[in-house]
Every structure is written in structure tokens, then in C-alpha cells.
mmCIF file of C-alpha atoms in Angstrom:
data_model
loop_
_atom_site.group_PDB
_atom_site.id
_atom_site.type_symbol
_atom_site.label_atom_id
_atom_site.label_comp_id
_atom_site.label_asym_id
_atom_site.label_seq_id
_atom_site.Cartn_x
_atom_site.Cartn_y
_atom_site.Cartn_z
ATOM 1 C CA MET T 282 -28.779 -1.062 -31.899
ATOM 2 C CA THR T 283 -27.309 -4.397 -32.358
ATOM 3 C CA ASP T 284 -24.777 -6.206 -30.591
ATOM 4 C CA ASP T 285 -22.027 -5.375 -32.053
ATOM 5 C CA GLU T 286 -23.072 -1.735 -31.707
ATOM 6 C CA LEU T 287 -24.182 -1.885 -27.943
ATOM 7 C CA GLN T 288 -20.802 -3.112 -27.349
ATOM 8 C CA GLN T 289 -19.356 -0.539 -29.078
ATOM 9 C CA TRP T 290 -20.960 2.049 -27.336
ATOM 10 C CA LEU T 291 -20.149 0.921 -24.002
ATOM 11 C CA GLN T 292 -16.716 0.591 -25.118
ATOM 12 C CA ALA T 293 -16.995 4.203 -25.704
ATOM 13 C CA ARG T 294 -17.482 4.511 -21.499
ATOM 14 C CA ASP T 295 -14.919 2.067 -20.592
ATOM 15 C CA PRO T 296 -13.759 3.795 -17.786
ATOM 16 C CA ALA T 297 -10.389 2.310 -18.282
ATOM 17 C CA SER T 298 -9.775 3.154 -21.511
ATOM 18 C CA SER T 299 -7.833 6.578 -20.655
ATOM 19 C CA LEU T 300 -5.680 4.097 -18.048
ATOM 20 C CA PRO T 301 -1.796 4.768 -18.738
ATOM 21 C CA PRO T 302 -0.502 1.381 -18.614
ATOM 22 C CA ALA T 303 1.169 0.278 -14.380
ATOM 23 C CA ASP T 304 4.746 1.521 -14.981
ATOM 24 C CA PRO T 305 6.846 -1.577 -14.455
ATOM 25 C CA THR T 306 9.229 -0.656 -12.110
ATOM 26 C CA TRP T 307 5.794 -0.814 -10.032
ATOM 27 C CA VAL T 308 5.008 -3.996 -11.185
ATOM 28 C CA ALA T 309 8.077 -5.651 -11.019
ATOM 29 C CA ARG T 310 7.921 -4.909 -7.088
ATOM 30 C CA LEU T 311 4.092 -5.488 -6.932
ATOM 31 C CA LEU T 312 4.917 -9.239 -8.344
ATOM 32 C CA GLU T 313 8.427 -9.321 -5.804
ATOM 33 C CA ASP T 314 6.106 -8.339 -2.825
ATOM 34 C CA THR T 315 3.278 -10.621 -3.801
ATOM 35 C CA MET T 316 6.088 -13.347 -4.192
ATOM 36 C CA SER T 317 7.648 -13.045 -0.816
ATOM 37 C CA ALA T 318 4.193 -13.060 0.920
ATOM 38 C CA ASP T 319 3.605 -16.179 3.286
ATOM 39 C CA LEU T 320 5.064 -18.794 0.922
ATOM 40 C CA GLU T 321 8.712 -17.328 0.988
ATOM 41 C CA THR T 322 9.924 -20.757 2.217
ATOM 42 C CA HIS T 323 12.602 -20.208 0.491
ATOM 43 C CA HIS T 324 13.984 -17.886 1.983
ATOM 44 C CA THR T 325 13.413 -19.682 5.043
ATOM 45 C CA GLU T 326 15.857 -18.351 7.399
ATOM 46 C CA THR T 327 16.604 -18.313 11.615
ATOM 47 C CA ARG T 328 15.785 -15.931 13.645
ATOM 48 C CA GLU T 329 18.807 -14.933 14.410
ATOM 49 C CA SER T 330 20.333 -15.680 10.458
ATOM 50 C CA GLY T 331 17.402 -13.381 8.853
ATOM 51 C CA THR T 332 18.293 -10.145 11.274
ATOM 52 C CA ARG T 333 21.237 -8.822 9.514
ATOM 53 C CA ASN T 334 19.469 -6.631 6.818
ATOM 54 C CA ARG T 335 16.146 -6.050 9.035
ATOM 55 C CA SER T 336 15.882 -3.195 11.317
ATOM 56 C CA PRO T 337 15.209 -4.030 14.826
ATOM 57 C CA LEU T 338 11.814 -3.434 14.201
ATOM 58 C CA THR T 339 11.239 -5.627 11.490
ATOM 59 C CA TRP T 340 12.825 -8.360 13.304
ATOM 60 C CA LEU T 341 10.491 -7.332 16.209
ATOM 61 C CA VAL T 342 7.445 -7.859 14.430
ATOM 62 C CA ALA T 343 8.521 -11.061 12.639
ATOM 63 C CA ALA T 344 9.030 -12.522 15.945
ATOM 64 C CA ALA T 345 5.499 -11.295 17.002
ATOM 65 C CA ALA T 346 3.729 -13.118 13.385
ATOM 66 C CA VAL T 347 2.703 -9.713 12.330
ATOM 67 C CA LEU T 348 -0.111 -9.407 9.956
ATOM 68 C CA VAL T 349 -0.402 -6.473 7.293
ATOM 69 C CA ALA T 350 -2.481 -8.721 4.867
ATOM 70 C CA GLY T 351 -5.333 -7.858 2.922
ATOM 71 C CA LEU T 352 -8.462 -8.623 4.740
ATOM 72 C CA GLY T 353 -9.829 -11.389 3.449
ATOM 73 C CA VAL T 354 -6.256 -13.149 4.359
ATOM 74 C CA PHE T 355 -6.233 -13.160 7.626
ATOM 75 C CA SER T 356 -6.605 -16.163 9.277
ATOM 76 C CA LEU T 357 -4.083 -17.918 6.788
ATOM 77 C CA VAL T 358 -1.472 -15.873 7.371
ATOM 78 C CA THR T 359 -2.383 -16.150 11.545
ATOM 79 C CA ASP T 360 -2.139 -19.740 10.859
ATOM 80 C CA ASP T 361 1.444 -19.388 10.263
ATOM 81 C CA PRO T 362 3.731 -17.371 12.609
ATOM 82 C CA GLU T 363 6.692 -18.286 10.656
ATOM 83 C CA TYR T 364 5.795 -16.070 7.754
ATOM 84 C CA PRO T 365 5.526 -12.329 8.459
ATOM 85 C CA ASN T 366 3.400 -10.640 6.515
ATOM 86 C CA VAL T 367 5.210 -7.327 6.225
ATOM 87 C CA PRO T 368 7.994 -6.368 3.641
ATOM 88 C CA ALA T 369 10.854 -5.081 5.220
ATOM 89 C CA ALA T 370 11.256 -1.938 6.244
ATOM 90 C CA GLY T 371 15.065 -1.749 4.791
ATOM 91 C CA ASP T 372 13.837 -2.879 1.749
ATOM 92 C CA SER T 373 12.369 0.381 0.660
ATOM 93 C CA PRO T 374 14.405 3.118 0.308
ATOM 94 C CA SER T 375 11.337 5.568 0.166
ATOM 95 C CA VAL T 376 9.987 5.417 3.702
ATOM 96 C CA SER T 377 13.206 7.620 5.159
ATOM 97 C CA SER T 378 12.154 7.244 8.781
ATOM 98 C CA PRO T 379 8.386 7.311 9.572
ATOM 99 C CA PRO T 380 7.670 6.168 13.418
ATOM 100 C CA THR T 381 8.716 3.118 15.178
ATOM 101 C CA VAL T 382 5.196 1.653 15.131
ATOM 102 C CA THR T 383 4.333 -2.437 16.736
ATOM 103 C CA GLU T 384 1.708 -4.314 14.348
ATOM 104 C CA LEU T 385 -0.370 -6.360 16.675
ATOM 105 C CA ALA T 386 -3.313 -8.033 15.341
ATOM 106 C CA ALA T 387 -6.450 -8.667 17.330
ATOM 107 C CA ALA T 388 -6.906 -11.797 18.939
ATOM 108 C CA PRO T 389 -9.728 -13.740 17.463
ATOM 109 C CA PRO T 390 -12.955 -14.239 18.752
ATOM 110 C CA THR T 391 -12.804 -16.702 21.136
ATOM 111 C CA SER T 392 -15.423 -19.009 23.696
ATOM 112 C CA ALA T 393 -13.188 -20.037 25.399
ATOM 113 C CA LYS T 394 -13.172 -19.542 29.587
ATOM 114 C CA CYS T 395 -10.505 -17.001 30.002
ATOM 115 C CA MET T 396 -8.276 -18.085 33.554
ATOM 116 C CA VAL T 397 -7.929 -15.260 36.225
ATOM 117 C CA PRO T 398 -5.296 -13.542 34.557
ATOM 118 C CA ASN T 399 -2.198 -13.879 37.157
ATOM 119 C CA ALA T 400 1.644 -12.042 36.821
ATOM 120 C CA GLU T 401 3.069 -15.589 35.699
ATOM 121 C CA ILE T 402 1.074 -15.865 32.696
ATOM 122 C CA LEU T 403 1.343 -12.071 31.348
ATOM 123 C CA SER T 404 4.716 -12.568 31.664
ATOM 124 C CA GLN T 405 5.349 -14.833 28.851
ATOM 125 C CA ALA T 406 3.577 -11.794 26.897
ATOM 126 C CA GLY T 407 6.467 -10.557 24.280
ATOM 127 C CA ILE T 408 5.446 -7.515 24.194
ATOM 128 C CA ALA T 409 3.977 -5.097 27.082
ATOM 129 C CA PHE T 410 2.949 -1.676 27.349
ATOM 130 C CA SER T 411 0.628 0.962 28.288
ATOM 131 C CA GLY T 412 -0.708 3.499 26.417
ATOM 132 C CA THR T 413 -3.251 5.594 25.265
ATOM 133 C CA VAL T 414 -5.664 5.467 21.867
ATOM 134 C CA GLN T 415 -4.730 8.070 19.430
ATOM 135 C CA GLU T 416 -7.495 6.259 16.714
ATOM 136 C CA VAL T 417 -10.187 4.016 16.652
ATOM 137 C CA ALA T 418 -10.871 3.637 13.007
ATOM 138 C CA ASP T 419 -12.635 0.178 10.428
ATOM 139 C CA ASP T 420 -9.352 -1.672 10.751
ATOM 140 C CA VAL T 421 -6.579 -0.400 13.354
ATOM 141 C CA VAL T 422 -6.578 0.783 16.506
ATOM 142 C CA VAL T 423 -3.570 3.168 17.321
ATOM 143 C CA LEU T 424 -1.841 3.810 20.710
ATOM 144 C CA ALA T 425 0.935 5.909 21.685
ATOM 145 C CA PRO T 426 2.676 3.849 24.907
ATOM 146 C CA ASP T 427 4.067 5.999 27.237
ATOM 147 C CA ARG T 428 5.596 3.116 29.000
ATOM 148 C CA PHE T 429 6.831 -0.350 27.661
ATOM 149 C CA TYR T 430 6.686 -3.403 30.474
ATOM 150 C CA THR T 431 8.451 -5.146 27.673
ATOM 151 C CA GLY T 432 8.908 -5.632 24.233
ATOM 152 C CA GLU T 433 11.167 -3.217 21.980
ATOM 153 C CA PRO T 434 9.927 0.510 22.743
ATOM 154 C CA THR T 435 8.564 1.784 19.903
ATOM 155 C CA ALA T 436 7.038 5.500 18.955
ATOM 156 C CA LEU T 437 3.594 3.437 18.272
ATOM 157 C CA VAL T 438 1.411 0.303 18.272
ATOM 158 C CA GLU T 439 -0.783 -0.536 15.928
ATOM 159 C CA VAL T 440 -3.452 -3.290 16.300
ATOM 160 C CA ARG T 441 -4.278 -4.661 12.998
ATOM 161 C CA SER T 442 -7.140 -7.130 11.889
ATOM 162 C CA ASP T 443 -10.083 -7.677 9.511
ATOM 163 C CA PRO T 444 -12.291 -5.971 10.615
ATOM 164 C CA ALA T 445 -14.472 -8.242 12.284
ATOM 165 C CA MET T 446 -12.175 -9.626 14.163
ATOM 166 C CA LEU T 447 -11.286 -6.194 15.493
ATOM 167 C CA GLN T 448 -14.791 -5.416 16.882
ATOM 168 C CA ALA T 449 -14.838 -8.292 19.101
ATOM 169 C CA LEU T 450 -11.162 -7.081 20.325
ATOM 170 C CA ILE T 451 -12.908 -3.979 20.635
ATOM 171 C CA GLY T 452 -15.718 -5.580 22.468
ATOM 172 C CA ALA T 453 -13.158 -7.425 24.956
ATOM 173 C CA VAL T 454 -11.529 -4.611 25.323
ATOM 174 C CA GLU T 455 -12.785 -1.270 24.592
ATOM 175 C CA PHE T 456 -10.870 0.299 23.154
ATOM 176 C CA LYS T 457 -11.603 4.763 23.170
ATOM 177 C CA GLU T 458 -10.153 7.221 21.492
ATOM 178 C CA GLY T 459 -8.330 9.367 24.311
ATOM 179 C CA GLN T 460 -8.306 6.554 27.384
ATOM 180 C CA ARG T 461 -5.362 4.926 28.597
ATOM 181 C CA TYR T 462 -5.283 1.668 28.482
ATOM 182 C CA LEU T 463 -2.450 -1.433 29.177
ATOM 183 C CA VAL T 464 -1.881 -4.182 26.848
ATOM 184 C CA SER T 465 0.084 -7.352 25.933
ATOM 185 C CA ALA T 466 0.121 -9.615 23.512
ATOM 186 C CA THR T 467 1.866 -13.475 23.275
ATOM 187 C CA ASP T 468 3.037 -14.154 19.809
ATOM 188 C CA GLY T 469 1.850 -10.495 17.786
ATOM 189 C CA ARG T 470 -1.819 -11.328 19.162
ATOM 190 C CA VAL T 471 -2.938 -9.064 21.886
ATOM 191 C CA THR T 472 -3.982 -10.895 24.890
ATOM 192 C CA VAL T 473 -8.277 -10.552 26.246
ATOM 193 C CA CYS T 474 -9.557 -12.597 28.854
ATOM 194 C CA GLY T 475 -8.313 -9.499 31.045
ATOM 195 C CA PHE T 476 -4.984 -8.998 30.220
ATOM 196 C CA SER T 477 -5.618 -6.507 28.462
ATOM 197 C CA GLY T 478 -7.723 -3.420 29.305
ATOM 198 C CA PRO T 479 -8.463 -0.195 30.618
ATOM 199 C CA TYR T 480 -5.350 1.287 32.886
ATOM 200 C CA ALA T 481 -6.136 0.652 36.270
ATOM 201 C CA GLU T 482 -3.985 0.513 38.961
ATOM 202 C CA ASP T 483 -4.660 -3.613 39.989
ATOM 203 C CA LEU T 484 -3.766 -4.167 36.571
ATOM 204 C CA ALA T 485 -0.387 -1.547 36.688
ATOM 205 C CA ALA T 486 0.226 -3.761 39.462
ATOM 206 C CA LEU T 487 -0.047 -6.801 37.845
ATOM 207 C CA TYR T 488 2.529 -5.730 34.959
ATOM 208 C CA THR T 489 4.881 -4.628 37.221
ATOM 209 C CA ALA T 490 5.074 -8.169 38.993
ATOM 210 C CA ALA T 491 5.392 -9.753 35.702
ATOM 211 C CA PHE T 492 7.942 -7.637 34.188
ATOM 212 C CA PRO T 493 9.978 -5.855 37.722
ATOM 213 C CA GLY T 494 12.533 -3.872 36.710
ATOM 214 C CA MET O 153 6.957 -26.937 3.503
ATOM 215 C CA PRO O 154 8.709 -27.556 -0.026
ATOM 216 C CA ASP O 155 12.259 -27.007 -1.074
ATOM 217 C CA ASP O 156 14.190 -25.061 -2.953
ATOM 218 C CA ALA O 157 13.591 -26.820 -5.817
ATOM 219 C CA SER O 158 10.084 -26.396 -5.608
ATOM 220 C CA ALA O 159 9.715 -23.110 -4.647
ATOM 221 C CA ALA O 160 11.959 -22.010 -7.042
ATOM 222 C CA GLU O 161 9.508 -23.818 -9.591
ATOM 223 C CA ARG O 162 6.547 -21.775 -8.150
ATOM 224 C CA ARG O 163 8.241 -18.664 -8.271
ATOM 225 C CA ALA O 164 9.010 -19.521 -11.978
ATOM 226 C CA ARG O 165 5.379 -20.596 -12.205
ATOM 227 C CA PHE O 166 4.281 -17.506 -11.198
ATOM 228 C CA GLU O 167 6.437 -14.781 -13.007
ATOM 229 C CA ALA O 168 5.686 -15.947 -16.242
ATOM 230 C CA LEU O 169 1.486 -16.516 -15.701
ATOM 231 C CA ALA O 170 1.528 -13.114 -13.592
ATOM 232 C CA PRO O 171 2.735 -10.571 -16.071
ATOM 233 C CA GLU O 172 0.315 -11.034 -18.135
ATOM 234 C CA LEU O 173 -2.539 -10.799 -15.292
ATOM 235 C CA VAL O 174 -1.655 -7.413 -14.117
ATOM 236 C CA GLU O 175 -3.040 -4.892 -16.593
ATOM 237 C CA PRO O 176 -5.470 -6.929 -17.490
ATOM 238 C CA LEU O 177 -6.440 -7.168 -13.590
ATOM 239 C CA ARG O 178 -5.804 -3.519 -12.902
ATOM 240 C CA ARG O 179 -8.405 -2.135 -15.768
ATOM 241 C CA PHE O 180 -11.461 -4.553 -14.144
ATOM 242 C CA LEU O 181 -10.719 -3.080 -10.660
ATOM 243 C CA VAL O 182 -10.620 0.630 -12.039
ATOM 244 C CA ARG O 183 -14.080 -0.027 -14.030
ATOM 245 C CA ARG O 184 -15.491 -0.778 -11.065
ATOM 246 C CA THR O 185 -13.701 1.048 -8.472
ATOM 247 C CA ASP O 186 -11.739 4.363 -7.040
ATOM 248 C CA GLN O 187 -7.770 3.713 -7.139
ATOM 249 C CA ALA O 188 -7.046 3.306 -3.919
ATOM 250 C CA THR O 189 -9.693 0.353 -3.919
ATOM 251 C CA THR O 190 -7.649 -0.899 -7.226
ATOM 252 C CA ASP O 191 -4.427 -0.865 -5.341
ATOM 253 C CA ASP O 192 -5.559 -2.463 -2.454
ATOM 254 C CA VAL O 193 -7.714 -5.663 -3.823
ATOM 255 C CA LEU O 194 -5.087 -6.031 -7.398
ATOM 256 C CA ALA O 195 -2.204 -6.812 -4.505
ATOM 257 C CA GLU O 196 -4.989 -8.455 -2.669
ATOM 258 C CA THR O 197 -5.566 -10.521 -5.868
ATOM 259 C CA LEU O 198 -1.909 -11.654 -6.922
ATOM 260 C CA LEU O 199 -1.667 -12.662 -3.601
ATOM 261 C CA VAL O 200 -4.267 -15.341 -3.805
ATOM 262 C CA CYS O 201 -3.176 -15.830 -7.220
ATOM 263 C CA TRP O 202 -0.016 -16.473 -5.898
ATOM 264 C CA ARG O 203 -0.933 -18.619 -2.982
ATOM 265 C CA ARG O 204 -3.530 -20.777 -4.932
ATOM 266 C CA LEU O 205 -1.395 -21.170 -7.597
ATOM 267 C CA ASP O 206 -2.080 -24.854 -8.171
ATOM 268 C CA ASP O 207 -5.504 -24.296 -9.290
ATOM 269 C CA VAL O 208 -5.193 -21.742 -11.478
ATOM 270 C CA PRO O 209 -6.699 -23.011 -14.873
ATOM 271 C CA ALA O 210 -4.091 -22.527 -17.315
ATOM 272 C CA ASP O 211 -6.148 -22.787 -19.938
ATOM 273 C CA ALA O 212 -8.130 -19.545 -18.463
ATOM 274 C CA ALA O 213 -6.218 -18.393 -15.995
ATOM 275 C CA LEU O 214 -7.591 -14.729 -16.892
ATOM 276 C CA PRO O 215 -11.416 -15.198 -16.184
ATOM 277 C CA TRP O 216 -9.500 -17.151 -13.536
ATOM 278 C CA ALA O 217 -7.999 -14.620 -11.596
ATOM 279 C CA TYR O 218 -11.219 -11.967 -12.327
ATOM 280 C CA GLY O 219 -13.098 -13.816 -10.138
ATOM 281 C CA VAL O 220 -10.543 -13.466 -7.516
ATOM 282 C CA ALA O 221 -10.861 -10.320 -8.131
ATOM 283 C CA ARG O 222 -14.138 -10.325 -8.375
ATOM 284 C CA ASN O 223 -14.906 -11.897 -4.500
ATOM 285 C CA CYS O 224 -11.960 -9.306 -3.337
ATOM 286 C CA LEU O 225 -13.037 -6.316 -4.629
ATOM 287 C CA ALA O 226 -16.780 -7.383 -3.147
ATOM 288 C CA ASN O 227 -14.743 -8.011 0.355
ATOM 289 C CA ALA O 228 -13.630 -4.397 0.693
ATOM 290 C CA GLN O 229 -16.575 -3.086 -0.418
ATOM 291 C CA ARG O 230 -18.649 -4.713 2.778
ATOM 292 C CA GLY O 231 -15.358 -3.782 4.447
ATOM 293 C CA ALA O 232 -15.861 -0.417 3.467
ATOM 294 C CA ARG O 233 -20.116 -0.361 3.832
ATOM 295 C CA ARG O 234 -19.000 -1.745 7.872
ATOM 296 C CA GLN O 235 -16.027 1.408 8.422
ATOM 297 C CA GLU O 236 -19.662 3.448 7.181
ATOM 298 C CA ARG O 237 -21.672 1.830 9.815
ATOM 299 C CA LEU O 238 -19.042 2.002 12.445
ATOM 300 C CA ALA O 239 -19.594 5.996 12.178
ATOM 301 C CA VAL O 240 -15.637 6.768 13.507
ATOM 302 C CA LYS O 241 -12.956 8.468 12.841
ATOM 303 C CA VAL O 242 -11.914 6.995 9.054
ATOM 304 C CA ALA O 243 -12.025 8.382 5.623
ATOM 305 C CA VAL O 244 -14.556 5.849 3.636
ATOM 306 C CA VAL O 245 -13.818 4.418 0.487
ATOM 307 C CA ASP O 246 -17.037 5.518 -1.588
ATOM 308 C CA PRO O 247 -17.954 1.589 -3.198
ATOM 309 C CA PRO O 248 -18.364 1.848 -6.897
ATOM 310 C CA ALA O 249 -22.431 2.678 -6.891
ATOM 311 C CA ASP O 250 -21.550 6.177 -5.478
ATOM 312 C CA HIS O 251 -18.864 7.218 -8.089
ATOM 313 C CA VAL O 252 -19.989 10.315 -10.501
ATOM 314 C CA PRO O 253 -18.585 10.505 -13.529
ATOM 315 C CA GLY O 254 -16.392 13.004 -14.279
ATOM 316 C CA PRO O 255 -14.525 14.305 -16.783
ATOM 317 C CA ASP O 256 -12.548 11.941 -17.414
ATOM 318 C CA ASP O 257 -14.880 9.005 -17.564
ATOM 319 C CA GLY O 258 -15.764 8.286 -20.931
ATOM 320 C CA ASP O 259 -19.537 8.192 -20.209
ATOM 321 C CA VAL O 260 -19.747 11.806 -20.307
ATOM 322 C CA ASP O 261 -23.498 12.008 -19.561
ATOM 323 C CA GLY O 262 -23.947 9.666 -17.200
ATOM 324 C CA ARG O 263 -26.102 7.583 -19.213
ATOM 325 C CA LEU O 264 -24.321 4.454 -19.306
ATOM 326 C CA GLU O 265 -24.171 4.913 -15.367
ATOM 327 C CA GLU O 266 -28.186 5.384 -15.316
ATOM 328 C CA ALA O 267 -28.518 2.769 -17.376
ATOM 329 C CA LEU O 268 -26.394 0.410 -15.579
ATOM 330 C CA SER O 269 -27.934 0.691 -12.407
ATOM 331 C CA ARG O 270 -31.151 0.010 -13.728
ATOM 332 C CA LEU O 271 -29.743 -3.132 -14.294
ATOM 333 C CA THR O 272 -29.014 -6.180 -11.474
ATOM 334 C CA GLU O 273 -25.847 -6.530 -10.413
ATOM 335 C CA THR O 274 -25.605 -9.916 -12.318
ATOM 336 C CA GLU O 275 -27.051 -8.113 -15.204
ATOM 337 C CA ALA O 276 -24.703 -4.985 -15.153
ATOM 338 C CA GLU O 277 -21.760 -7.230 -14.754
ATOM 339 C CA LEU O 278 -22.802 -9.384 -17.284
ATOM 340 C CA VAL O 279 -22.348 -6.782 -19.698
ATOM 341 C CA ARG O 280 -19.179 -5.422 -18.414
ATOM 342 C CA LEU O 281 -17.324 -8.668 -19.058
ATOM 343 C CA TRP O 282 -18.830 -8.604 -22.179
ATOM 344 C CA ALA O 283 -18.185 -5.451 -23.496
ATOM 345 C CA TRP O 284 -15.456 -3.713 -21.506
ATOM 346 C CA GLU O 285 -13.135 -7.694 -20.548
ATOM 347 C CA GLN O 286 -14.452 -8.776 -24.142
ATOM 348 C CA LEU O 287 -14.639 -12.192 -22.707
ATOM 349 C CA THR O 288 -16.693 -15.062 -24.326
ATOM 350 C CA PRO O 289 -20.052 -16.810 -22.254
ATOM 351 C CA ALA O 290 -17.147 -19.829 -21.581
ATOM 352 C CA GLU O 291 -14.965 -17.318 -19.783
ATOM 353 C CA ILE O 292 -17.846 -15.532 -17.799
ATOM 354 C CA ALA O 293 -18.930 -18.633 -16.795
ATOM 355 C CA THR O 294 -15.336 -19.072 -15.123
ATOM 356 C CA VAL O 295 -15.777 -15.433 -13.561
ATOM 357 C CA LEU O 296 -18.892 -16.121 -12.443
ATOM 358 C CA ASP O 297 -18.820 -19.326 -11.240
ATOM 359 C CA ILE O 298 -22.059 -20.400 -13.524
ATOM 360 C CA THR O 299 -22.943 -22.488 -16.712
ATOM 361 C CA PRO O 300 -21.705 -21.020 -20.126
ATOM 362 C CA ASN O 301 -25.612 -22.072 -20.889
ATOM 363 C CA ALA O 302 -26.917 -19.346 -18.487
ATOM 364 C CA VAL O 303 -24.553 -17.259 -19.423
ATOM 365 C CA SER O 304 -25.741 -17.228 -23.224
ATOM 366 C CA ILE O 305 -29.092 -16.421 -22.127
ATOM 367 C CA ARG O 306 -28.508 -13.637 -19.094
ATOM 368 C CA LEU O 307 -26.072 -11.719 -21.169
ATOM 369 C CA HIS O 308 -28.408 -11.959 -23.839
ATOM 370 C CA ARG O 309 -31.253 -10.274 -22.214
ATOM 371 C CA ALA O 310 -29.400 -8.280 -20.200
ATOM 372 C CA ARG O 311 -27.886 -6.497 -23.183
ATOM 373 C CA GLU O 312 -32.164 -6.741 -24.091
ATOM 374 C CA LYS O 313 -32.162 -5.068 -21.451
ATOM 375 C CA LEU O 314 -29.777 -2.277 -20.798
ATOM 376 C CA ARG O 315 -31.162 -1.385 -24.863
ATOM 377 C CA GLY O 316 -34.301 -0.908 -23.544
ATOM 378 C CA LEU O 317 -33.412 1.912 -21.019
ATOM 379 C CA LEU O 318 -31.507 4.092 -23.370
ATOM 380 C CA ARG O 319 -33.847 4.006 -26.203
ATOM 381 C CA LYS O 320 -36.691 4.886 -22.941
ATOM 382 C CA ASN O 321 -33.823 7.172 -21.388
ATOM 383 C CA ASP O 322 -32.584 8.800 -25.038
ATOM 384 C CA ALA O 323 -36.967 9.273 -25.429
ATOM 385 C CA ALA O 324 -37.022 10.564 -21.225
ATOM 386 C CA SER O 325 -33.817 13.406 -21.904
ATOM 387 C CA GLY O 326 -35.242 14.777 -25.603
ATOM 388 C CA HIS O 327 -36.546 18.041 -24.356
ATOM 389 C CA GLU O 328 -34.191 18.871 -20.761
ATOM 390 C CA GLU O 329 -30.979 17.451 -21.564
ATOM 391 C CA THR O 330 -28.226 19.123 -23.754
ATOM 392 C CA ARG O 331 -27.734 16.697 -26.296
ATOM 393 C CA GLU O 332 -24.995 15.883 -27.161
ATOM 394 C CA GLY O 333 -24.653 14.710 -30.986
ATOM 395 C CA ARG O 334 -23.993 11.529 -30.696
ATOM 396 C CA ALA O 335 -26.095 8.581 -32.237
ATOM 397 C CA PRO O 336 -26.826 5.754 -30.018
#
């Protein structure tokens, strides 16, 4: 078998040979989504003016600097809280009315020492809720909140992250399916160091003290 | 933060470049993984191209993008393997090594799958990039970040090895499998 013959033999078995071309609309949307990610500087908007076409959820998500980026770009995205890496919910007509979701990022592993949890620090959290873990997967923990102490209430809260980071967070908070937790997040990142954890009376009291009313 | 003019210019550059990349990248990924991973990794690869637009070599954009896709795919597969180890409730994306050839594949008799699995990962990738992406050694060198000279030498060896495997495989299968009537 010559090189040419070998190449022809291989090409006859090319798994992509029967692949139809991508739908141009899909490609256009893919490219638009790509360009709207992260480097959307020409669309720089203040949080106030940028909300006109967006749902309250998106606003919340934006304010929380959430990421649903690919695994490898986690740190790039989280470095800049100005760029929510999510398509605006109002942009996708195909999504009718999914359950509202607050998306949070796992806090990066830290070797810093923790301060004693107190209500004053906790009160600075943008999101605080109690809820039960519905699912623990590789890159996401899904919680069903039963009470929002602060932040826009949603039906679900997803904590997303690079799997390695999520494991680190799981290590810190020990999310287990079916258990109830108190979770707070600052700038879209779940707080650890005792500020988030399994539901307990003393922690709940701290939450109540931090968010009276 | 770039001003509006440079942002528009950047957008224009990406819009000129990216449509040429999408289809080849899709095919590149479909050859190496499942459909869902293809879509994910394609999106991520384009994102890297967008963010690193200034690094894209003008004369070798596609091989460069293949290199990015290859790294993104490796990351995704590492994630998939980690997922398996976690043993939590999750739908695991099979890495391509576990891919079972189906009737839609060109590799109807699995001979290619079998032979490629006996090459080293680099050898198999060299063969794929040569036969399917139809890249020159210099382009393959860009994808794999090795020298063109090294590509030529290793590709030559990989083809020799593959030929040997196919010959051996044919000889072995002659009495135990239905022949497809296809000349090797």
C-alpha cells in the first residue's frame, strides 16, 4: 500500500465524511455568542442602562458576575466581574420559561485564614439563602432554595465551576444530595470559611441577624 | 479597555476569520469525539480564538485553531474522566477511545479503529491530521507544536506501523471474519 493508497483507504473511513454542513443560522448565532463573551467592551453598559432588554434574572446574574464558561477559561472569566459570560435570557426566544436559576461560582481554593463568621461581614453578601441540594454533579451543584435572606429569589440555584474547583468547594462545604444548607455568595462566588454550610441553628441565627426583615 | 473603534475592528477581524474555521473545526472534532462534546469544544475553541485573536498566525490560522481545539478537547476529556471517578449521579460523556463504531461510520468493519488503537496517541493523531485534515507536515507541526522535521520522521514511521498493523490484521481476520470484498 503506497502513501496515497493508505490515505485514500483512511479517507474512505473518515467519520466526518457523512457530516452535513452546519446550519448557517446556527453558525451565525455561535459566532455572535462567542463575540459577546468577555470582550464585549464596545457594548459596555452600566448596570442601570443595560437592563432595559434583560430580565431581572439576567441582571442578578450579571451583578453576580456569574460564569458558565468552558472549563478552561474559568479564571479568565472570573478575573473580571464586569463581564457576565452568559447570553442574555431575553436573547433566546427558543427558551420559553425555564425555572428561574441563580448561578453562582465556586470560590477558588484558598489557603488564607478564615475570620470568625459574623453578621456584619455576612450582611455584605449579595445572595444568601437556605436550600436543599438536589443534585451534585461534576461541575455543578443544584440547590432548591426554600428561603432567600437576600438577593432575587429564584426557583433553583446552581453553583458552577471547574470540576477541580468545585471539588475544592465541596471539600469546604460538603454539599450532599438531600441535605439542607445555608449558602451565601459575594460577587457571585459562594463564601466558604464558615459563612456557608449545612443548615444549623447557630448559622441560621447568623443569617437572620445579618438580614433582618 | 479598548475603545469602540478598536473593538469594532477586532470584531471585523474575527468575523472575517471565524466562518472559515467553523466547518473544519467541526469536522476535526467529530472525527475525535461525540456530538455533544463536539459542540461544547467547538464553542470553547472559538472563544479562545476570539480572546487570543492577536495571537492567531495569519498564514496558519486553521492549524493554529486545530491546536487550540486539540487542547480544549483534551481538557474536556480530562473533565469527563474526572467525572467518572467522582461516581456521582451524572451522565458521563464517553471519551472517544471508548467510541464504538456504528453503521454510520466509514469504518464499517472496525479495522481502522482497531489499527489506530494500536498506535501511540501521537502516531494516531499524526495519521489523522495527515489523512483527514490533509495537512502538510509544516501545518501538523503547528497543531502539535513540534518541528516540521519531527513531524516528517514520526509521520513516516506512523504510516509504516499502520500499514503493518493493517496487513497483520487482514491476515489474522481472513479466516474468522466475513470479508468485505474491499481491497486493502
